[in-house]
Each structure stands twice: as C-alpha cells, then as structure tokens.
XYZ file of C-alpha atoms in Angstrom:
490
model
C -26.577 -15.689 -5.893
C -25.080 -17.273 -9.010
C -23.099 -20.477 -8.397
C -20.244 -21.504 -10.662
C -19.624 -24.973 -12.076
C -17.328 -26.724 -14.585
C -14.205 -25.288 -12.980
C -12.132 -28.409 -12.368
C -11.053 -28.897 -15.998
C -9.634 -25.367 -16.056
C -7.794 -25.919 -12.766
C -6.056 -29.149 -13.818
C -5.217 -28.143 -17.391
C -1.513 -28.461 -18.197
C -1.381 -24.778 -19.244
C -2.731 -23.666 -15.865
C -0.396 -26.009 -13.968
C 2.580 -24.656 -15.922
C 1.529 -21.096 -15.056
C 1.031 -22.093 -11.408
C 4.512 -23.648 -11.348
C 6.069 -20.357 -12.512
C 4.047 -18.407 -9.934
C 5.012 -20.711 -7.059
C 8.671 -20.623 -8.131
C 8.892 -16.824 -8.333
C 11.514 -15.508 -5.906
C 12.461 -19.009 -4.672
C 14.719 -20.532 -7.366
C 17.304 -21.783 -4.849
C 14.995 -23.693 -2.523
C 15.706 -27.420 -2.384
C 12.108 -28.340 -3.240
C 12.157 -26.112 -6.324
C 15.497 -27.513 -7.510
C 14.316 -31.105 -7.090
C 11.053 -30.411 -8.933
C 12.908 -28.761 -11.833
C 15.152 -31.787 -12.417
C 12.271 -33.338 -14.392
C 9.763 -30.510 -14.603
C 7.545 -31.761 -17.421
C 7.186 -35.233 -15.928
C 6.448 -33.814 -12.470
C 3.783 -31.481 -13.839
C 2.220 -34.353 -15.782
C 2.193 -36.550 -12.648
C 0.601 -33.711 -10.671
C -2.064 -33.419 -13.393
C -2.753 -37.172 -13.256
C -3.050 -37.170 -9.442
C -5.568 -34.326 -9.593
C -7.630 -35.973 -12.340
C -7.614 -39.373 -10.602
C -8.401 -37.825 -7.211
C -5.302 -39.405 -5.674
C -3.637 -36.149 -4.609
C -3.039 -35.887 -0.865
C -1.639 -32.815 0.851
C 1.935 -33.175 2.081
C 3.238 -32.728 5.597
C 3.399 -29.264 7.146
C 6.678 -27.841 8.402
C 6.326 -25.359 11.288
C 8.500 -22.296 11.854
C 8.210 -19.635 14.572
C 8.760 -15.970 13.636
C 8.887 -13.089 16.109
C 8.685 -9.997 13.863
C 6.505 -7.990 14.108
C 4.922 -10.425 16.593
C 5.221 -14.123 17.402
C 3.479 -16.328 14.828
C 3.670 -19.924 13.652
C 4.259 -20.237 9.901
C 3.251 -23.495 8.218
C 5.052 -24.551 5.024
C 3.972 -27.239 2.542
C 6.116 -29.029 -0.071
C 6.608 -27.165 -3.349
C 4.258 -29.540 -5.190
C 1.306 -28.532 -2.990
C 2.036 -24.846 -3.487
C 1.674 -25.332 -7.256
C -1.789 -26.830 -6.642
C -2.795 -23.810 -4.536
C -1.777 -21.371 -7.278
C -3.527 -23.431 -9.951
C -6.721 -23.426 -7.872
C -6.654 -19.699 -7.150
C -5.933 -18.813 -10.797
C -9.458 -20.035 -11.575
C -11.542 -19.195 -8.498
C -9.892 -15.919 -7.436
C -11.955 -13.807 -9.916
C -15.129 -15.480 -8.624
C -14.362 -14.692 -5.002
C -13.115 -11.201 -5.783
C -16.498 -10.328 -7.304
C -18.067 -11.041 -3.890
C -15.897 -8.533 -2.001
C -17.004 -5.020 -1.167
C -14.894 -2.059 -2.299
C -13.733 -1.413 1.264
C -11.920 -4.773 1.556
C -8.182 -4.117 1.166
C -6.401 -7.466 1.307
C -5.360 -9.960 -1.393
C -6.942 -7.839 -4.140
C -4.825 -6.295 -6.895
C -4.916 -2.491 -6.707
C -6.187 -2.505 -3.119
C -3.074 -2.673 -0.988
C -1.780 -0.924 2.105
C -1.349 2.512 0.538
C -4.765 2.498 -1.142
C -6.263 1.582 2.224
C -4.301 4.365 3.901
C -5.681 6.952 1.468
C -9.244 5.696 2.028
C -8.684 5.910 5.806
C -7.658 9.565 5.449
C -10.816 10.226 3.436
C -12.980 8.788 6.227
C -11.083 10.588 9.000
C -11.623 13.983 7.401
C -15.407 13.634 7.339
C -16.086 11.818 10.629
C -15.686 12.486 14.349
C -15.357 8.984 15.811
C -13.574 5.765 14.891
C -14.335 2.225 16.078
C -11.182 0.117 15.750
C -11.488 -3.659 16.027
C -9.142 -6.635 15.760
C -10.055 -10.340 15.689
C -8.259 -12.429 18.283
C -5.976 -15.112 16.755
C -7.998 -15.001 13.568
C -6.379 -17.585 11.276
C -5.917 -20.297 13.953
C -9.599 -19.983 14.970
C -11.275 -20.115 11.531
C -13.899 -22.878 11.672
C -13.597 -25.373 8.802
C -17.321 -26.194 8.578
C -18.374 -22.544 8.438
C -15.678 -21.789 5.840
C -16.772 -24.636 3.543
C -20.433 -23.626 3.902
C -19.485 -20.121 2.702
C -17.493 -21.582 -0.214
C -20.420 -23.795 -1.317
C -22.670 -20.758 -1.720
C -20.645 -19.623 -4.724
C -19.126 -22.843 -6.132
C -21.135 -25.913 -7.189
C -18.446 -27.877 -9.073
C -18.157 -31.035 -6.941
C -14.608 -31.929 -7.941
C -13.436 -28.385 -7.170
C -15.225 -28.549 -3.806
C -13.467 -31.843 -3.072
C -10.100 -30.233 -3.805
C -10.955 -27.266 -1.580
C -12.037 -29.640 1.195
C -8.739 -31.526 0.897
C -6.854 -28.243 1.412
C -9.079 -26.995 4.258
C -8.963 -30.297 6.170
C -5.250 -30.838 5.486
C -4.420 -29.349 8.895
C -5.180 -32.041 11.478
C -4.437 -29.947 14.562
C -1.486 -29.731 16.950
C -0.835 -29.120 20.628
C -2.042 -25.494 20.380
C -4.837 -25.756 17.792
C -7.641 -28.349 17.926
C -8.824 -30.255 14.817
C -11.493 -28.489 12.775
C -9.855 -25.082 13.205
C -7.095 -23.057 11.493
C -6.245 -21.991 7.963
C -2.437 -22.204 8.184
C -0.498 -18.967 7.820
C 1.926 -19.649 4.971
C -0.504 -21.252 2.499
C -1.332 -19.116 -0.531
C -4.991 -20.144 -0.195
C -5.183 -19.114 3.476
C -5.208 -15.380 2.835
C -8.132 -15.845 0.461
C -9.941 -18.187 2.864
C -9.574 -15.529 5.573
C -10.805 -12.761 3.296
C -13.802 -14.860 2.248
C -14.582 -15.722 5.884
C -14.655 -12.075 6.990
C -16.577 -11.027 3.890
C -19.577 -12.155 5.959
C -18.724 -9.389 8.441
C -18.285 -6.874 5.601
C -21.754 -7.627 4.248
C -23.273 -7.420 7.735
C -21.717 -4.023 8.499
C -22.611 -2.512 5.121
C -26.116 -3.923 4.626
C -27.440 -4.630 8.125
C -25.757 -1.949 10.230
C -25.793 0.487 7.252
C -22.275 1.892 7.773
C -20.807 3.391 4.612
C -17.478 4.513 6.080
C -15.997 1.109 6.854
C -12.651 -0.428 5.908
C -11.059 -3.819 6.550
C -7.565 -5.175 5.969
C -7.311 -8.892 6.822
C -8.542 -9.185 10.439
C -8.263 -5.470 11.326
C -11.205 -3.209 10.553
C -12.428 0.334 11.217
C -15.862 1.966 11.343
C -16.324 5.738 11.200
C -19.258 7.915 12.179
C -20.435 11.063 13.908
C -23.018 9.525 16.285
C -21.315 8.095 19.372
C -24.417 6.231 20.572
C -24.841 4.525 17.201
C -21.158 3.562 17.173
C -21.440 1.930 20.632
C -24.502 -0.002 19.485
C -22.615 -1.159 16.373
C -19.752 -2.411 18.562
C -22.114 -4.576 20.610
C -23.821 -5.933 17.467
C -20.491 -6.798 15.823
C -19.304 -8.691 18.916
C -22.526 -10.718 18.904
C -22.308 -11.407 15.145
C -18.695 -12.559 15.355
C -19.462 -14.918 18.229
C -22.758 -16.356 16.948
C -22.133 -16.587 13.183
C -18.357 -16.929 12.784
C -17.322 -18.360 16.194
C -14.705 -15.635 16.634
C -14.046 -13.060 19.324
C -12.560 -9.576 19.202
C -9.305 -8.868 20.994
C -9.759 -5.124 20.492
C -12.851 -2.953 20.128
C -12.002 0.693 20.873
C -14.146 3.756 20.197
C -12.256 7.060 20.162
C -12.259 10.487 18.458
C -10.300 10.643 15.198
C -8.434 13.685 16.527
C -6.407 11.215 18.613
C -5.006 9.684 15.427
C -5.900 6.345 13.840
C -3.166 3.686 13.913
C -3.823 1.471 10.866
C -1.812 -0.246 8.122
C 1.564 0.744 9.595
C 0.794 4.478 9.742
C -0.781 6.907 12.201
C -3.445 8.915 10.395
C -4.412 12.447 11.409
C -6.672 14.863 9.570
C -3.760 16.964 8.315
C -0.898 14.485 8.029
C 0.308 10.870 8.204
C 3.120 9.554 10.421
C 4.831 6.188 10.645
C 3.586 3.893 13.377
C 6.029 4.076 16.306
C 6.765 0.359 16.188
C 7.381 0.556 12.435
C 9.648 3.584 12.865
C 11.748 1.829 15.536
C 12.105 -1.251 13.347
C 13.227 0.782 10.316
C 15.580 2.896 12.424
C 17.286 -0.221 13.772
C 17.685 -1.768 10.306
C 18.865 1.358 8.489
C 21.377 2.567 11.069
C 22.978 -0.904 11.203
C 23.088 -1.302 7.423
C 26.489 0.354 6.594
C 28.352 -1.628 9.271
C 26.636 -4.867 8.169
C 27.801 -4.293 4.578
C 31.359 -3.463 5.670
C 31.579 -6.544 7.903
C 30.165 -8.825 5.231
C 26.950 -9.648 7.095
C 24.956 -8.123 4.232
C 25.648 -7.667 0.527
C 25.213 -4.445 -1.395
C 22.306 -6.048 -3.249
C 20.567 -6.750 0.072
C 21.304 -3.197 1.268
C 19.860 -1.811 -1.952
C 16.612 -3.738 -1.460
C 16.343 -2.612 2.195
C 16.877 1.060 1.312
C 14.414 0.903 -1.584
C 11.838 -0.721 0.692
C 12.335 1.977 3.338
C 11.946 4.665 0.696
C 8.708 3.009 -0.404
C 7.309 3.143 3.123
C 8.460 6.649 3.997
C 7.322 8.409 0.830
C 3.673 7.862 1.847
C 4.127 9.615 5.208
C 5.248 12.996 6.489
C 8.688 11.680 7.355
C 11.211 14.469 6.736
C 12.645 14.453 10.278
C 12.767 10.656 10.394
C 14.593 10.510 7.042
C 17.254 12.824 8.442
C 17.511 10.788 11.632
C 18.216 7.523 9.783
C 20.340 9.258 7.091
C 18.143 7.832 4.338
C 19.330 10.275 1.666
C 22.932 9.210 2.291
C 21.946 5.545 2.035
C 20.033 6.185 -1.185
C 23.108 7.836 -2.677
C 25.439 5.069 -1.527
C 23.433 2.006 -2.523
C 21.111 3.188 -5.319
C 22.333 6.375 -7.009
C 25.915 5.126 -7.304
C 24.699 1.930 -8.941
C 22.708 3.962 -11.451
C 25.785 6.022 -12.259
C 27.811 2.860 -12.887
C 25.170 1.816 -15.390
C 25.358 5.219 -17.138
C 21.970 6.095 -15.689
C 23.187 9.286 -14.036
C 21.226 10.983 -11.294
C 20.377 14.683 -12.009
C 22.814 17.124 -10.412
C 21.836 18.858 -7.212
C 20.831 22.520 -7.191
C 24.048 24.647 -7.465
C 25.158 26.606 -4.449
C 26.449 29.533 -6.502
C 24.130 31.924 -8.307
C 24.111 30.970 -12.006
C 24.573 33.494 -14.786
C 22.854 33.649 -18.156
C 26.051 32.373 -19.873
C 26.307 29.363 -17.541
C 22.783 28.159 -18.184
C 22.462 24.970 -20.287
C 20.785 25.035 -23.638
C 16.997 24.852 -23.652
C 15.753 21.315 -23.202
C 12.582 19.867 -24.748
C 9.519 20.457 -22.609
C 8.915 17.654 -20.116
C 5.755 15.610 -20.369
C 3.367 16.893 -17.653
C 2.556 14.505 -14.807
C 0.172 14.377 -11.847
C 2.882 14.900 -9.257
C 0.948 15.186 -6.003
C -1.872 12.726 -6.682
C -2.086 10.468 -3.628
C 1.207 11.720 -2.145
C 1.592 13.370 1.267
C 3.456 16.666 1.262
C 6.996 17.230 2.509
C 8.897 20.078 4.160
C 12.391 21.302 3.277
C 15.030 22.877 5.480
C 16.337 26.453 5.396
C 19.551 25.620 3.501
C 17.670 23.799 0.721
C 15.219 26.692 0.498
C 18.036 29.262 0.216
C 19.859 27.336 -2.517
C 16.725 26.752 -4.546
C 15.597 30.338 -4.021
C 18.837 31.685 -5.522
C 18.343 29.397 -8.491
C 14.893 30.758 -9.347
C 15.552 34.407 -8.494
C 18.428 35.085 -10.894
C 16.228 36.051 -13.879
C 14.848 39.309 -12.498
C 15.048 40.772 -16.009
C 12.756 38.019 -17.362
C 9.504 38.311 -15.388
C 6.734 35.749 -15.801
C 3.924 36.884 -18.051
C 0.302 35.882 -18.465
C -3.259 36.832 -17.631
C -3.542 37.585 -13.932
C -5.891 35.512 -11.770
C -6.860 35.807 -8.131
C -6.024 32.756 -6.049
C -9.630 32.180 -5.011
C -10.627 31.851 -8.684
C -8.136 28.989 -9.144
C -8.970 26.860 -6.089
C -10.061 23.260 -6.820
C -9.483 23.634 -10.563
C -7.032 21.337 -12.407
C -4.021 23.378 -13.555
C -0.667 22.756 -15.204
C 2.236 24.430 -13.349
C 4.650 25.903 -15.931
C 7.067 28.023 -13.903
C 7.412 30.115 -10.756
C 9.450 32.911 -9.193
C 10.061 33.957 -5.578
C 10.696 37.573 -4.685
C 10.522 39.778 -1.623
C 6.962 40.708 -0.765
C 5.810 44.260 -0.219
C 3.643 43.017 2.634
C 4.820 41.963 6.066
C 4.115 38.268 6.561
C 5.950 35.414 8.223
C 8.315 34.679 5.381
C 8.506 37.965 3.517
C 8.276 36.030 0.226
C 5.896 36.420 -2.690
C 5.390 33.450 -5.009
C 4.502 34.144 -8.642
C 3.098 31.013 -10.327
C 2.762 30.687 -14.104
C 0.156 28.102 -15.107
C -2.448 26.893 -17.614
C -5.932 25.630 -16.863
C -6.216 21.960 -17.829
C -9.306 22.665 -19.924
C -7.719 25.724 -21.610
C -4.277 24.618 -22.805
C -1.855 27.104 -24.385
C -3.462 30.064 -22.534
C -0.806 31.180 -20.048
C -1.872 32.735 -16.714
C -0.173 33.893 -13.530
C -1.208 34.238 -9.907
C 0.427 35.680 -6.789
C 0.492 34.066 -3.342
C 2.197 34.595 -0.018
C 1.574 30.990 1.051
C 4.703 29.501 2.635
C 3.363 25.964 2.117
C 2.922 26.474 -1.640
C 6.374 28.072 -1.763
C 8.012 25.114 0.012
C 6.243 22.586 -2.192
C 7.284 24.373 -5.381
C 10.898 24.497 -4.236
C 10.805 20.838 -3.264
C 9.434 19.679 -6.616
C 10.781 22.289 -9.038
C 12.675 19.614 -10.979
C 9.353 17.958 -11.796
C 7.890 21.012 -13.560
C 5.622 20.940 -15.543
C 3.074 18.942 -13.538
C -0.698 18.812 -13.150
C -2.221 19.611 -9.754
C -4.970 21.523 -7.963
C -4.642 24.110 -5.195
C -6.764 23.038 -2.224
C -7.358 24.672 1.171
C -6.707 22.390 4.160
C -7.806 24.160 7.324
C -5.920 27.492 7.187
C -3.292 26.344 4.664
C -3.163 25.968 0.894
C -1.567 22.843 -0.583
C -1.082 21.200 -3.964
C -3.121 18.013 -4.172
C-alpha cells in the first residue's frame, strides 16, 4: 500500500487556510465565533499558520449540547479556529482516504449520498432473496483511538501531519459517560471521516474475505444481500467476531430477513416494486408541514424558513412513491404558497395548469420551439395521478382527432429496453375490453435513429398515467421496461 508524505506544507499554506476559513464559515456568518474571527481575519489566519508551523496549536475546549431528534445524541462543538484547522487538514488528505473506500461506501463522499445509496439498495433487493441488516452500537463514542491512529498510519507517513491528526484524535479527554481513549466527537468535521475510515476495515473484510458483492454501508449502518440463508447466517457470526476482535465494537442490531418484508434504510422503506418513506420520517414531516402555516401566521417562523422546509420536504418525497402522503400534508398547496408565489413575484412565472375546458384550434398558442430532450425518469420513482387530473389531461390531448399521429408502426415488444425519445401521444377509446378502456398511441424516435418517426400502441394503464403526469416534459428520453406484470418508463 502506497504511503503519502510531504503533506504538512500543503495543509498549513495560507491559500489552504483561507479556503478552509471560507468552508468553515459557510452557513454560519452570524455566529459569535465567526464574527470575532472576522474582525481581524488576515492576522488571525496568519497566527493560525504560525501556530501550526511552530507546533504550538492546541485544540480548544469542547462545548456539549444534547439533541433529541431523531434520537438522543450528544453534539460536541469546538471554537471556530479549530474548525478551520479541520477543514484545512481534510482538504489535503480527503482525496487520499477516499481512494481507499470501496464503491459501496455511501457516506462523506461526493456523489454518494442518501439517494444514490437508496438506488443501489433497490438494485440489490431486486436480485436477492435475503437481507442481513446490521447497526453498530454507539459507534462514534466507542471508536478506539489507538486502532484509529494505526489505520491512519498505514496510508500517511508525514510525521508532522500525523502529529496534527493525533492532536485532534486525542483532543477528547473523556467525560462521565465516555472513558479516555474512546470517542470521535459527533460535531467535528473530521469525525465523519474518521468513522468512515474506521469501518473501511469492515468493508474490506466483507468484500475480500467473506466475498459478498451485494453489500452497502452508510456510516454505521450496513446491509448484506444474498440468496443462501445458511451463508448469510455464517456471515453474521463472522462479522460479530471481526467487530469485537479487530475494532472493539459490538452490533446493536443484526437481523436476517427476506427482502419481501421491505428493507428500512436511509430514511426509506425499500420494496421490489416501490419505495415508501420510513414511518418515523413520515410522522416527523407530517408534524412539521401541517404546523407550518400557523407558525408563519403567528410569527414563529418566517416565510424564508417555510420555503426551506417545503423545499426540503419536496426533496425527500420526490424519491419515494408518496402521492397519498403529499395529499395528506397538502404539500402542493404549500409549494404554491411559499415557492411558486415567490417565483411569480420575481417574474419567474410557473407554467399554467392544464385547462378544465376543452381547447379549440383557435385558442391554441402559437407553436413554440422544440424543447431540449431530457432523461426524465432516470433514477426517479414513478407517481400516480387521480381521476380528476387524468380526465382534465385526457381532454387536453384528445381534442385533435383530425390530426392523428403518424409514423412507422412498431410492436411494443420490439421497443422494450431500447432508448427512445418520446415525441407525442394520444389517448382514445380502445376497441378491446380492458380495465381502463383506453388506448395509448405513442409517437417516438429511437435514440440511435434520430429523425425517423415511429408509433406504437399500448393498453397499459401505467404508461398512460405516466405520460399524463409528465406530458409537460415532452420530449424526453426513456426506455420502456417490464416490472413484474406492468410496463413502466425507466
């Protein structure tokens, strides 16, 4: 394994310290420590540089704070000056540590967040029968300092950088709940990376010793997937022994169950055909969103705060099958009140809703330039629409009976799994008796044969609903994929 040296000069350079200052300040301009530091920023940065070079820097005193959401934790906070040092350190050694991580590690790494991990979980669920779900008990407070520094020394040989890392690791002297020699404090920027590096030992063991390919970890929660129940039980026993002997940790949870039960991970419940919000997450969002209008009216919350809450909720819900929950918390109304109205004030008008009355040829707007195609459904779970929305949208697309879609006819089975560009569609009454009585005519191009227009016919109610839901996004790239007995855009 290659070890890296000559890192300290890069860490303590004034350019890196200036960058670290901006990173540590981001989102916290009104904190007292930030304001005091900024009164003489250049001199403070220079003094920080001198303390690092002269090896006279000592970590400040921790401030403890108890939080109870989503569960009770102790958060440790250092003075602003120390947080700059942490960012300066990680700016240099983060790429080194990231190169050690396996692809299935989904914490602290850019591009590998909660939603990427959720998509990978769905991939594993669809090809496996069993899931082994494990959680490390009180992980951060029980990280052993000596083991952590031994892991760090395998990759870094720069003595001055190791001394700085040791100063940070040993900066926690213990308290009434945690003995000395343990704990990477929750709240330090370096702690999330220390934790990821610590459990990288487990990642390597599972992948290279136990030979499990379908494995995923996010912080101290991890999943293994397989089809052999006996092998999975053996892996559980081996992991417990490895955690106790090598890392001095124990598991608070180690459950083996069929994936058909649903896998609760990363805030969502994953099933083979759909994703739902975790019940605890749904209750928390329901409480916040339903109380939001009254909080704004009473002055407990500002419109800016409400806007950030609604946007955050939208970000969570769009990755799950959440149509009923959105209606329950009136999310569309909140989006209109706190986001769409603000856009309209800034002359960034939201597109009009689908008209309730049947349009005529004279009432249609002039032809608009063709939209740039986009991959609409890539990585997005599908949604359902209600009967009223379907009726309104159906009237909108049915009016042009005298202008049928044209193109070379294809059978649906000849289009499956092939990238296509959706150009247009029509819905009309089907000659055949099925559940909906609708026939969908889809006009499209193959991605590898642009400008050759084709059409296909389908009675799929799922494809119909998805086209009606996303008709404003046409044209878009997609593929038609069978999922069990249904066809979906993916």
